[in-house]
PDB file of C-alpha atoms in Angstrom:
ATOM      1  CA  UNK L   1      21.613   0.841 -16.544  1.00  0.00           C
ATOM      2  CA  UNK L   2      19.275  -0.467 -18.887  1.00  0.00           C
ATOM      3  CA  UNK L   3      16.093   1.594 -20.439  1.00  0.00           C
ATOM      4  CA  UNK L   4      13.845   2.630 -17.874  1.00  0.00           C
ATOM      5  CA  UNK L   5      10.805   0.368 -17.263  1.00  0.00           C
ATOM      6  CA  UNK L   6       7.526   2.139 -17.758  1.00  0.00           C
ATOM      7  CA  UNK L   7       6.657   2.101 -14.286  1.00  0.00           C
ATOM      8  CA  UNK L   8       9.987   4.152 -13.153  1.00  0.00           C
ATOM      9  CA  UNK L   9       9.305   6.245 -16.028  1.00  0.00           C
ATOM     10  CA  UNK L  10       5.543   6.867 -14.700  1.00  0.00           C
ATOM     11  CA  UNK L  11       6.964   7.767 -11.284  1.00  0.00           C
ATOM     12  CA  UNK L  12       9.317  10.291 -12.744  1.00  0.00           C
ATOM     13  CA  UNK L  13       6.943  12.145 -14.215  1.00  0.00           C
ATOM     14  CA  UNK L  14       5.396  12.048 -10.809  1.00  0.00           C
ATOM     15  CA  UNK L  15       8.637  13.484  -9.615  1.00  0.00           C
ATOM     16  CA  UNK L  16       8.584  16.403 -12.447  1.00  0.00           C
ATOM     17  CA  UNK L  17      10.968  14.530 -14.775  1.00  0.00           C
ATOM     18  CA  UNK L  18       8.758  15.540 -17.629  1.00  0.00           C
ATOM     19  CA  UNK L  19      10.676  13.472 -19.994  1.00  0.00           C
ATOM     20  CA  UNK L  20      12.633  10.575 -18.065  1.00  0.00           C
ATOM     21  CA  UNK L  21      15.773   9.072 -19.680  1.00  0.00           C
ATOM     22  CA  UNK L  22      18.289   6.565 -18.535  1.00  0.00           C
ATOM     23  CA  UNK L  23      20.328   9.781 -17.215  1.00  0.00           C
ATOM     24  CA  UNK L  24      17.488  12.189 -16.233  1.00  0.00           C
ATOM     25  CA  UNK L  25      15.456  10.542 -13.523  1.00  0.00           C
ATOM     26  CA  UNK L  26      14.831  10.636  -9.994  1.00  0.00           C
ATOM     27  CA  UNK L  27      17.069   7.908  -8.869  1.00  0.00           C
ATOM     28  CA  UNK L  28      20.513   8.728 -10.393  1.00  0.00           C
ATOM     29  CA  UNK L  29      21.895  10.408  -7.019  1.00  0.00           C
ATOM     30  CA  UNK L  30      20.920   6.856  -5.119  1.00  0.00           C
ATOM     31  CA  UNK L  31      18.904   4.019  -4.834  1.00  0.00           C
ATOM     32  CA  UNK L  32      16.032   5.776  -3.845  1.00  0.00           C
ATOM     33  CA  UNK L  33      13.906   8.649  -4.972  1.00  0.00           C
ATOM     34  CA  UNK L  34      11.836  10.986  -3.141  1.00  0.00           C
ATOM     35  CA  UNK L  35       8.526  11.187  -4.900  1.00  0.00           C
ATOM     36  CA  UNK L  36       5.817  14.008  -3.927  1.00  0.00           C
ATOM     37  CA  UNK L  37       2.629  12.286  -2.989  1.00  0.00           C
ATOM     38  CA  UNK L  38      -0.497  14.499  -4.187  1.00  0.00           C
ATOM     39  CA  UNK L  39      -2.428  15.587  -6.968  1.00  0.00           C
ATOM     40  CA  UNK L  40      -2.896  12.440  -9.118  1.00  0.00           C
ATOM     41  CA  UNK L  41      -2.370   9.824  -6.227  1.00  0.00           C
ATOM     42  CA  UNK L  42      -1.929   9.591  -2.665  1.00  0.00           C
ATOM     43  CA  UNK L  43      -0.512   6.797  -0.499  1.00  0.00           C
ATOM     44  CA  UNK L  44      -2.448   4.312   2.296  1.00  0.00           C
ATOM     45  CA  UNK L  45       0.086   2.919   4.590  1.00  0.00           C
ATOM     46  CA  UNK L  46      -1.033  -0.163   6.587  1.00  0.00           C
ATOM     47  CA  UNK L  47       0.874  -2.557   8.827  1.00  0.00           C
ATOM     48  CA  UNK L  48       2.439  -5.421   7.134  1.00  0.00           C
ATOM     49  CA  UNK L  49       0.088  -8.473   8.337  1.00  0.00           C
ATOM     50  CA  UNK L  50      -2.869  -6.715   7.650  1.00  0.00           C
ATOM     51  CA  UNK L  51      -1.629  -5.465   4.509  1.00  0.00           C
ATOM     52  CA  UNK L  52      -0.544  -8.571   3.270  1.00  0.00           C
ATOM     53  CA  UNK L  53      -3.730 -10.359   4.408  1.00  0.00           C
ATOM     54  CA  UNK L  54      -5.970  -7.501   2.470  1.00  0.00           C
ATOM     55  CA  UNK L  55      -3.641  -7.924  -0.753  1.00  0.00           C
ATOM     56  CA  UNK L  56      -4.401 -11.845  -0.430  1.00  0.00           C
ATOM     57  CA  UNK L  57      -8.373 -10.876   0.020  1.00  0.00           C
ATOM     58  CA  UNK L  58      -7.968  -8.729  -3.211  1.00  0.00           C
ATOM     59  CA  UNK L  59      -6.023 -11.602  -5.266  1.00  0.00           C
ATOM     60  CA  UNK L  60      -8.717 -14.099  -4.560  1.00  0.00           C
ATOM     61  CA  UNK L  61     -11.410 -11.221  -5.693  1.00  0.00           C
ATOM     62  CA  UNK L  62      -9.464 -10.673  -8.396  1.00  0.00           C
ATOM     63  CA  UNK L  63      -9.607  -6.769  -7.616  1.00  0.00           C
ATOM     64  CA  UNK L  64      -6.142  -5.679  -8.699  1.00  0.00           C
ATOM     65  CA  UNK L  65      -4.378  -3.839  -6.010  1.00  0.00           C
ATOM     66  CA  UNK L  66      -2.256  -1.164  -7.754  1.00  0.00           C
ATOM     67  CA  UNK L  67       1.592  -0.286  -6.997  1.00  0.00           C
ATOM     68  CA  UNK L  68       2.362  -1.754  -3.311  1.00  0.00           C
ATOM     69  CA  UNK L  69       5.812  -0.647  -1.984  1.00  0.00           C
ATOM     70  CA  UNK L  70       6.774  -2.880   0.666  1.00  0.00           C
ATOM     71  CA  UNK L  71       9.112  -1.957   3.815  1.00  0.00           C
ATOM     72  CA  UNK L  72      10.239  -4.115   7.005  1.00  0.00           C
ATOM     73  CA  UNK L  73       7.015  -3.417   8.529  1.00  0.00           C
ATOM     74  CA  UNK L  74       4.681  -1.061   6.521  1.00  0.00           C
ATOM     75  CA  UNK L  75       3.096  -1.476   2.861  1.00  0.00           C
ATOM     76  CA  UNK L  76       2.360   1.612   1.023  1.00  0.00           C
ATOM     77  CA  UNK L  77      -0.515   1.037  -1.229  1.00  0.00           C
ATOM     78  CA  UNK L  78      -0.667   4.008  -4.155  1.00  0.00           C
ATOM     79  CA  UNK L  79      -4.277   4.977  -4.473  1.00  0.00           C
ATOM     80  CA  UNK L  80      -6.906   7.353  -6.131  1.00  0.00           C
ATOM     81  CA  UNK L  81      -7.058  10.438  -4.127  1.00  0.00           C
ATOM     82  CA  UNK L  82     -10.492  10.896  -3.084  1.00  0.00           C
ATOM     83  CA  UNK L  83     -10.141  10.664   0.428  1.00  0.00           C
ATOM     84  CA  UNK L  84      -9.697  13.670   2.449  1.00  0.00           C
ATOM     85  CA  UNK L  85      -8.723  11.406   5.877  1.00  0.00           C
ATOM     86  CA  UNK L  86      -8.055   8.194   6.387  1.00  0.00           C
ATOM     87  CA  UNK L  87     -10.961   7.427   9.171  1.00  0.00           C
ATOM     88  CA  UNK L  88     -12.489   5.206   6.435  1.00  0.00           C
ATOM     89  CA  UNK L  89      -9.393   3.122   6.046  1.00  0.00           C
ATOM     90  CA  UNK L  90      -9.153   0.833   9.277  1.00  0.00           C
ATOM     91  CA  UNK L  91      -5.704   0.527  10.741  1.00  0.00           C
ATOM     92  CA  UNK L  92      -4.416   2.667   7.927  1.00  0.00           C
ATOM     93  CA  UNK L  93      -2.935   5.893   7.537  1.00  0.00           C
ATOM     94  CA  UNK L  94      -3.465   8.398   4.362  1.00  0.00           C
ATOM     95  CA  UNK L  95      -1.187  10.488   3.329  1.00  0.00           C
ATOM     96  CA  UNK L  96      -2.309  13.099   0.796  1.00  0.00           C
ATOM     97  CA  UNK L  97       0.535  15.579   0.089  1.00  0.00           C
ATOM     98  CA  UNK L  98      -0.725  18.384   2.294  1.00  0.00           C
ATOM     99  CA  UNK L  99       1.846  18.365   4.475  1.00  0.00           C
ATOM    100  CA  UNK L 100       4.365  17.986   1.689  1.00  0.00           C
ATOM    101  CA  UNK L 101       4.809  14.316   2.393  1.00  0.00           C
ATOM    102  CA  UNK L 102       7.104  12.237  -0.171  1.00  0.00           C
ATOM    103  CA  UNK L 103       7.479   8.390  -0.886  1.00  0.00           C
ATOM    104  CA  UNK L 104      10.674   7.254  -0.873  1.00  0.00           C
ATOM    105  CA  UNK L 105      11.056   4.601  -3.221  1.00  0.00           C
ATOM    106  CA  UNK L 106      13.235   2.090  -5.044  1.00  0.00           C
ATOM    107  CA  UNK L 107      13.310   2.539  -9.059  1.00  0.00           C
ATOM    108  CA  UNK L 108      10.947  -0.620 -10.307  1.00  0.00           C
ATOM    109  CA  UNK L 109      12.393  -3.511 -11.393  1.00  0.00           C
ATOM    110  CA  UNK L 110      15.785  -2.476 -10.096  1.00  0.00           C
ATOM    111  CA  UNK L 111      17.154  -4.872  -7.253  1.00  0.00           C
ATOM    112  CA  UNK L 112      18.414  -2.394  -4.380  1.00  0.00           C
ATOM    113  CA  UNK L 113      19.297  -4.698  -1.452  1.00  0.00           C
ATOM    114  CA  UNK L 114      17.461  -2.515   0.635  1.00  0.00           C
ATOM    115  CA  UNK L 115      14.593  -3.671   2.775  1.00  0.00           C
ATOM    116  CA  UNK L 116      12.312  -1.530   0.642  1.00  0.00           C
ATOM    117  CA  UNK L 117      10.947  -2.731  -2.594  1.00  0.00           C
ATOM    118  CA  UNK L 118       8.225  -2.601  -5.100  1.00  0.00           C
ATOM    119  CA  UNK L 119       5.675  -5.799  -3.729  1.00  0.00           C
ATOM    120  CA  UNK L 120       3.671  -4.929  -6.946  1.00  0.00           C
ATOM    121  CA  UNK L 121       5.894  -2.437  -9.109  1.00  0.00           C
ATOM    122  CA  UNK L 122       3.860   0.121 -11.029  1.00  0.00           C
ATOM    123  CA  UNK L 123       3.238  -0.518 -14.456  1.00  0.00           C
ATOM    124  CA  UNK L 124       3.581   2.577 -16.404  1.00  0.00           C
ATOM    125  CA  UNK L 125      -0.067   2.575 -16.964  1.00  0.00           C
ATOM    126  CA  UNK L 126      -0.879   4.876 -13.543  1.00  0.00           C
ATOM    127  CA  UNK L 127      -3.591   2.047 -12.352  1.00  0.00           C
ATOM    128  CA  UNK L 128      -4.216   2.772  -9.020  1.00  0.00           C
ATOM    129  CA  UNK L 129      -6.240   1.299  -6.022  1.00  0.00           C
ATOM    130  CA  UNK L 130      -9.516   2.160  -5.285  1.00  0.00           C
ATOM    131  CA  UNK L 131      -9.190   3.184  -1.607  1.00  0.00           C
ATOM    132  CA  UNK L 132     -12.866   1.926  -0.970  1.00  0.00           C
ATOM    133  CA  UNK L 133     -11.904  -1.574  -1.929  1.00  0.00           C
ATOM    134  CA  UNK L 134      -8.893  -1.276   0.037  1.00  0.00           C
ATOM    135  CA  UNK L 135     -11.231  -0.644   3.387  1.00  0.00           C
ATOM    136  CA  UNK L 136     -13.157  -3.341   2.583  1.00  0.00           C
ATOM    137  CA  UNK L 137     -10.468  -5.800   2.255  1.00  0.00           C
ATOM    138  CA  UNK L 138      -8.953  -4.590   5.264  1.00  0.00           C
ATOM    139  CA  UNK L 139     -12.302  -4.869   6.943  1.00  0.00           C
ATOM    140  CA  UNK L 140     -12.945  -8.344   5.813  1.00  0.00           C
ATOM    141  CA  UNK L 141      -9.419  -9.749   6.516  1.00  0.00           C
ATOM    142  CA  UNK L 142      -9.275  -7.947   9.957  1.00  0.00           C
ATOM    143  CA  UNK L 143      -7.626 -10.235  12.720  1.00  0.00           C
ATOM    144  CA  UNK L 144      -6.674  -9.238  16.404  1.00  0.00           C
ATOM    145  CA  UNK L 145      -2.821  -9.570  17.092  1.00  0.00           C
ATOM    146  CA  UNK L 146      -1.359 -13.566  17.711  1.00  0.00           C
ATOM    147  CA  UNK L 147      -2.324 -14.350  21.058  1.00  0.00           C
ATOM    148  CA  UNK L 148      -4.953 -11.846  22.033  1.00  0.00           C
ATOM    149  CA  UNK L 149      -8.631 -12.832  22.274  1.00  0.00           C
ATOM    150  CA  UNK L 150     -11.041 -10.398  22.244  1.00  0.00           C
ATOM    151  CA  UNK L 151     -14.383 -10.517  23.496  1.00  0.00           C
ATOM    152  CA  UNK L 152     -16.863 -11.197  20.666  1.00  0.00           C
ATOM    153  CA  UNK L 153     -14.037 -12.025  18.532  1.00  0.00           C
ATOM    154  CA  UNK L 154     -15.797 -14.912  17.725  1.00  0.00           C
ATOM    155  CA  UNK L 155     -19.688 -15.169  16.745  1.00  0.00           C
ATOM    156  CA  UNK L 156     -22.062 -15.481  19.249  1.00  0.00           C
ATOM    157  CA  UNK L 157     -23.330 -19.003  18.767  1.00  0.00           C
ATOM    158  CA  UNK L 158     -19.872 -20.467  18.853  1.00  0.00           C
ATOM    159  CA  UNK L 159     -19.231 -18.840  22.597  1.00  0.00           C
ATOM    160  CA  UNK L 160     -22.729 -20.121  23.926  1.00  0.00           C
ATOM    161  CA  UNK L 161     -22.084 -23.481  22.645  1.00  0.00           C
ATOM    162  CA  UNK L 162     -18.499 -23.516  24.126  1.00  0.00           C
ATOM    163  CA  UNK L 163     -19.708 -22.283  27.444  1.00  0.00           C
ATOM    164  CA  UNK L 164     -22.517 -24.863  27.391  1.00  0.00           C
ATOM    165  CA  UNK L 165     -20.691 -27.640  27.062  1.00  0.00           C
ATOM    166  CA  UNK L 166     -17.579 -26.554  29.427  1.00  0.00           C
ATOM    167  CA  UNK L 167     -15.284 -25.492  26.950  1.00  0.00           C
ATOM    168  CA  UNK L 168     -12.141 -23.445  28.056  1.00  0.00           C
ATOM    169  CA  UNK L 169     -13.502 -23.448  31.700  1.00  0.00           C
TER     170      UNK L 169
END
């Protein structure tokens, strides 16, 4: 194994390895490490499509996302631990570590062949996403499920014009 990346060292320190090395780190026993959530950081888990739209929105506004772990249908954003519950994150689930939650993740920079990978790997700086920015991005990019038409999902003036023209009747 090559030298640990700065992001891997940062996660290893969060897992209790004060001086991680290529032989002393959380991934020694397998491709996924179990990192305790809490203290310096929290996790917001968001369904994949909504998370991807929010990430694109943040990129377009030049806001950094911080580390993002990708799984098949969900993304885990590593955020500052300023929220007490997840009610402010539309469609997201907040994990604070209060119940002993852990993040099972691959080593940043290592290919695992698993369905879990770092969409945005930690860079070692400890930079995290502001959860209020994530909440704003989720609100700004909210979309109904494909094929579902929700009442009021279009601006009222468009609905009124279509009704007058007989569109959709």
